[in-house]
Every structure is written in structure tokens, then in C-alpha cells.
PDB file of C-alpha atoms in Angstrom:
ATOM      1  CA  MET R 183      58.738 111.949  89.600  1.00 96.00           C
ATOM      2  CA  LYS R 184      58.637 108.964  87.286  1.00 98.00           C
ATOM      3  CA  ILE R 185      61.375 107.796  84.884  1.00 99.00           C
ATOM      4  CA  ILE R 186      60.084 105.762  81.937  1.00 99.00           C
ATOM      5  CA  ARG R 187      61.369 104.003  78.862  1.00 99.00           C
ATOM      6  CA  VAL R 188      59.511 105.500  75.935  1.00 98.00           C
ATOM      7  CA  THR R 189      57.271 102.990  74.168  1.00 97.00           C
ATOM      8  CA  LYS R 190      54.488 105.187  72.770  1.00 97.00           C
ATOM      9  CA  GLU R 191      54.480 107.931  70.158  1.00 95.00           C
ATOM     10  CA  SER R 192      52.957 110.333  72.697  1.00 97.00           C
ATOM     11  CA  GLU R 193      55.903 109.691  75.048  1.00 98.00           C
ATOM     12  CA  ARG R 194      58.354 110.313  72.199  1.00 96.00           C
ATOM     13  CA  ALA R 195      56.554 113.609  71.584  1.00 96.00           C
ATOM     14  CA  GLY R 196      57.189 114.418  75.257  1.00 98.00           C
ATOM     15  CA  ALA R 197      60.918 113.791  74.777  1.00 97.00           C
ATOM     16  CA  TYR R 198      60.939 116.078  71.740  1.00 94.00           C
ATOM     17  CA  TYR R 199      59.020 118.722  73.692  1.00 96.00           C
ATOM     18  CA  VAL R 200      61.681 118.809  76.425  1.00 97.00           C
ATOM     19  CA  ARG R 201      64.451 119.097  73.849  1.00 94.00           C
ATOM     20  CA  MET R 202      62.697 121.894  71.989  1.00 90.00           C
ATOM     21  CA  ALA R 203      61.690 123.839  75.091  1.00 91.00           C
ATOM     22  CA  ALA R 204      65.076 123.644  76.804  1.00 91.00           C
ATOM     23  CA  MET R 205      67.577 123.718  73.941  1.00 84.00           C
ATOM     24  CA  MET R 206      66.189 125.081  70.688  1.00 82.00           C
ATOM     25  CA  ARG R 207      65.018 128.409  72.062  1.00 79.00           C
ATOM     26  CA  LYS R 208      68.049 129.059  74.251  1.00 80.00           C
ATOM     27  CA  TYR R 209      70.652 128.174  71.633  1.00 79.00           C
ATOM     28  CA  GLN R 210      68.724 129.031  68.442  1.00 80.00           C
ATOM     29  CA  ILE R 211      68.988 125.450  67.159  1.00 82.00           C
ATOM     30  CA  PRO R 212      66.978 124.805  63.976  1.00 78.00           C
ATOM     31  CA  LEU R 213      64.409 122.010  64.123  1.00 82.00           C
ATOM     32  CA  ASP R 214      66.194 119.900  61.503  1.00 79.00           C
ATOM     33  CA  ALA R 215      69.400 120.081  63.556  1.00 77.00           C
ATOM     34  CA  GLU R 216      67.748 119.149  66.860  1.00 77.00           C
ATOM     35  CA  ILE R 217      65.684 116.293  65.422  1.00 79.00           C
ATOM     36  CA  ASP R 218      68.373 114.555  63.405  1.00 80.00           C
ATOM     37  CA  ALA R 219      69.089 111.348  61.508  1.00 79.00           C
ATOM     38  CA  HIS R 220      69.576 109.415  64.762  1.00 83.00           C
ATOM     39  CA  ASP R 221      65.994 110.101  65.861  1.00 84.00           C
ATOM     40  CA  GLY R 222      64.017 107.224  64.456  1.00 85.00           C
ATOM     41  CA  GLU R 223      62.970 103.642  64.973  1.00 86.00           C
ATOM     42  CA  SER R 224      66.407 102.449  66.143  1.00 92.00           C
ATOM     43  CA  CYS R 225      66.681 105.235  68.721  1.00 97.00           C
ATOM     44  CA  HIS R 226      65.585 104.637  72.325  1.00 98.00           C
ATOM     45  CA  TYR R 227      64.334 107.366  74.648  1.00 98.00           C
ATOM     46  CA  ILE R 228      64.089 107.855  78.399  1.00 99.00           C
ATOM     47  CA  LEU R 229      61.615 110.397  79.763  1.00 99.00           C
ATOM     48  CA  ALA R 230      61.183 111.878  83.240  1.00 99.00           C
ATOM     49  CA  LEU R 231      57.647 112.883  84.123  1.00 99.00           C
ATOM     50  CA  ASP R 232      56.471 115.202  86.877  1.00 98.00           C
ATOM     51  CA  ASP R 233      52.997 113.748  87.257  1.00 96.00           C
ATOM     52  CA  ILE R 234      51.946 113.860  83.584  1.00 95.00           C
ATOM     53  CA  TYR R 235      54.376 116.566  82.407  1.00 98.00           C
ATOM     54  CA  PRO R 236      57.612 115.704  80.559  1.00 99.00           C
ATOM     55  CA  VAL R 237      60.555 117.431  82.265  1.00 99.00           C
ATOM     56  CA  ALA R 238      63.768 115.576  81.300  1.00 99.00           C
ATOM     57  CA  THR R 239      64.936 113.196  78.612  1.00 98.00           C
ATOM     58  CA  CYS R 240      67.817 111.459  76.890  1.00 98.00           C
ATOM     59  CA  ARG R 241      68.206 109.175  73.916  1.00 98.00           C
ATOM     60  CA  TRP R 242      70.508 106.302  73.048  1.00 98.00           C
ATOM     61  CA  PHE R 243      71.262 104.257  69.976  1.00 97.00           C
ATOM     62  CA  GLU R 244      73.697 101.515  69.056  1.00 97.00           C
ATOM     63  CA  VAL R 245      76.599 102.741  66.907  1.00 96.00           C
ATOM     64  CA  ARG R 246      78.302  99.376  66.437  1.00 95.00           C
ATOM     65  CA  ASP R 247      78.144  95.942  67.999  1.00 96.00           C
ATOM     66  CA  GLY R 248      78.181  96.317  71.787  1.00 97.00           C
ATOM     67  CA  VAL R 249      78.717 100.095  71.686  1.00 98.00           C
ATOM     68  CA  ALA R 250      76.002 102.725  72.088  1.00 98.00           C
ATOM     69  CA  GLU R 251      75.850 106.492  72.235  1.00 96.00           C
ATOM     70  CA  ILE R 252      73.853 108.551  74.723  1.00 98.00           C
ATOM     71  CA  GLY R 253      72.816 111.989  73.607  1.00 93.00           C
ATOM     72  CA  ARG R 254      70.352 114.825  73.924  1.00 93.00           C
ATOM     73  CA  VAL R 255      70.394 114.710  77.736  1.00 97.00           C
ATOM     74  CA  VAL R 256      68.107 117.627  78.537  1.00 96.00           C
ATOM     75  CA  VAL R 257      66.301 118.868  81.655  1.00 98.00           C
ATOM     76  CA  LEU R 258      63.836 121.752  81.616  1.00 97.00           C
ATOM     77  CA  PRO R 259      65.435 124.778  83.338  1.00 96.00           C
ATOM     78  CA  GLU R 260      62.983 124.868  86.232  1.00 97.00           C
ATOM     79  CA  TYR R 261      63.761 121.193  87.053  1.00 98.00           C
ATOM     80  CA  ARG R 262      67.564 121.430  87.016  1.00 96.00           C
ATOM     81  CA  GLY R 263      69.421 120.613  90.213  1.00 96.00           C
ATOM     82  CA  LYS R 264      67.046 117.745  91.058  1.00 98.00           C
ATOM     83  CA  HIS R 265      69.317 114.987  89.636  1.00 98.00           C
ATOM     84  CA  LEU R 266      66.940 114.246  86.762  1.00 99.00           C
ATOM     85  CA  GLY R 267      69.757 114.264  84.212  1.00 98.00           C
ATOM     86  CA  GLN R 268      71.526 111.590  86.249  1.00 98.00           C
ATOM     87  CA  ALA R 269      68.279 109.639  86.569  1.00 99.00           C
ATOM     88  CA  VAL R 270      67.562 109.489  82.830  1.00 99.00           C
ATOM     89  CA  VAL R 271      71.181 108.588  82.005  1.00 99.00           C
ATOM     90  CA  ALA R 272      71.201 105.861  84.698  1.00 99.00           C
ATOM     91  CA  GLU R 273      67.993 104.373  83.284  1.00 99.00           C
ATOM     92  CA  ALA R 274      69.459 104.449  79.766  1.00 99.00           C
ATOM     93  CA  GLU R 275      72.589 102.659  81.028  1.00 99.00           C
ATOM     94  CA  LYS R 276      70.442 100.033  82.755  1.00 99.00           C
ATOM     95  CA  TRP R 277      68.490  99.442  79.536  1.00 99.00           C
ATOM     96  CA  MET R 278      71.706  99.194  77.518  1.00 99.00           C
ATOM     97  CA  ARG R 279      73.160  96.609  79.914  1.00 98.00           C
ATOM     98  CA  GLU R 280      69.975  94.549  79.549  1.00 98.00           C
ATOM     99  CA  VAL R 281      70.416  94.377  75.765  1.00 98.00           C
ATOM    100  CA  GLY R 282      74.144  93.614  75.851  1.00 98.00           C
ATOM    101  CA  VAL R 283      75.765  97.004  75.314  1.00 98.00           C
ATOM    102  CA  LYS R 284      79.242  96.951  76.856  1.00 98.00           C
ATOM    103  CA  LYS R 285      80.472 100.496  76.226  1.00 98.00           C
ATOM    104  CA  VAL R 286      78.817 103.916  76.020  1.00 98.00           C
ATOM    105  CA  GLU R 287      80.162 106.898  74.117  1.00 96.00           C
ATOM    106  CA  ILE R 288      79.095 110.505  74.605  1.00 95.00           C
ATOM    107  CA  SER R 289      79.851 113.694  72.736  1.00 90.00           C
ATOM    108  CA  SER R 290      79.483 116.177  75.592  1.00 90.00           C
ATOM    109  CA  ARG R 291      79.386 119.939  75.532  1.00 88.00           C
ATOM    110  CA  VAL R 292      82.633 121.122  77.132  1.00 90.00           C
ATOM    111  CA  ASN R 293      80.816 123.089  79.840  1.00 90.00           C
ATOM    112  CA  VAL R 294      78.899 120.033  81.127  1.00 92.00           C
ATOM    113  CA  ALA R 295      81.610 117.351  80.871  1.00 94.00           C
ATOM    114  CA  ASP R 296      81.970 117.292  84.672  1.00 95.00           C
ATOM    115  CA  PHE R 297      78.348 116.027  84.880  1.00 96.00           C
ATOM    116  CA  TYR R 298      79.404 112.896  82.975  1.00 96.00           C
ATOM    117  CA  GLU R 299      82.690 112.552  84.875  1.00 96.00           C
ATOM    118  CA  LYS R 300      80.691 112.297  88.107  1.00 97.00           C
ATOM    119  CA  MET R 301      78.771 109.413  86.511  1.00 97.00           C
ATOM    120  CA  GLY R 302      81.954 107.496  85.678  1.00 97.00           C
ATOM    121  CA  TYR R 303      82.605 108.695  82.119  1.00 97.00           C
ATOM    122  CA  ARG R 304      86.190 109.364  81.086  1.00 96.00           C
ATOM    123  CA  PHE R 305      87.642 111.458  78.289  1.00 92.00           C
ATOM    124  CA  ASN R 306      88.770 109.363  75.347  1.00 87.00           C
ATOM    125  CA  GLU R 307      91.619 109.989  72.933  1.00 74.00           C
ATOM    126  CA  SER R 308      89.419 111.610  70.280  1.00 68.00           C
ATOM    127  CA  GLY R 309      89.806 115.024  71.907  1.00 62.00           C
ATOM    128  CA  LYS R 310      87.504 117.912  71.030  1.00 60.00           C
ATOM    129  CA  ALA R 311      85.267 118.725  68.081  1.00 60.00           C
ATOM    130  CA  HIS R 312      82.898 121.478  67.118  1.00 54.00           C
ATOM    131  CA  HIS R 313      79.365 120.175  66.481  1.00 60.00           C
ATOM    132  CA  ASP R 314      77.085 122.792  64.966  1.00 63.00           C
ATOM    133  CA  THR R 315      76.377 125.066  67.956  1.00 65.00           C
ATOM    134  CA  PHE R 316      78.700 123.586  70.594  1.00 73.00           C
ATOM    135  CA  GLU R 317      82.301 122.687  71.230  1.00 84.00           C
ATOM    136  CA  CYS R 318      82.274 119.093  72.441  1.00 87.00           C
ATOM    137  CA  VAL R 319      84.566 116.538  74.046  1.00 90.00           C
ATOM    138  CA  PHE R 320      84.341 112.810  73.553  1.00 92.00           C
ATOM    139  CA  MET R 321      83.815 110.639  76.608  1.00 95.00           C
ATOM    140  CA  GLU R 322      83.161 106.953  77.253  1.00 96.00           C
ATOM    141  CA  LYS R 323      82.226 104.490  79.947  1.00 98.00           C
ATOM    142  CA  VAL R 324      82.458 100.719  80.169  1.00 98.00           C
ATOM    143  CA  LEU R 325      79.224  99.270  81.523  1.00 97.00           C
TER     144      LEU R 325
END
């Protein structure tokens, strides 16, 4: 298994593939909701590859000076339980530290918030919100 920072358009396509295969079908998410305004030149992607096949991903982008948001953490169903979600998030955090990000924010689905808690994220005062398909909680971590 290899964890990479996406630098090529073909790698970005791999990240989109994982998101579409694992989330859009299961939750009936429309394409224009899955690929949103944050996906673009200022967005950074991490991709896990099993040999040449994309199997997990996440994205991050700066929301204000020194603060970034991680999102779209997705692992293909047949690769879950292998700590790939943790691996892509850890690589994103490493990259963010390198560029001076001090704090990370996450809008997590309620049912997976414990995944982020295990990685050191804490609930913030913003509480809960409903984002399109999911009920979410807001979490954060100081890097």
C-alpha cells in the first residue's frame, strides 16, 4: 500500500473515483454535490494506492490563515478496517504542518465521529448541523 500526495490530474481522478465508488452510489449523492466548490486548484488530495489501484482518499484546503479543513475521507468498502482512513488523514496533517497550518477543522458524519476522536480531534462548540445527506458534528485538532 502506498500513500501519496496528489500532484497529477490522473491521481486526482483516482481520488474522485474512490469518492464516487464508495459514497455516491451508497448514499445517492448527486455528482454536483460530491464534487463541490472546494474541489479545485486550492484543494489538496491524499490518495492510497493498492499497487496501481486507488482505494482511499481525503482532501484538505485552507479556510483562513493557519486553519485548514479535512474532508471527503473515504475508503472503498473492501479496504475498510485496514487503517487506510487514518493513513490518509495522517499524511494530510503532515502536509499541513509543513505549510504552516496550525489547526484543522472537520465536519464529521455523526456515526463516524469516534474515528476522528481516536486521532485526537475534539468536538468544538459549533454543535451539529445537517449537510445535504448527513447529520454532522464539528470537530477540530491543534497540530
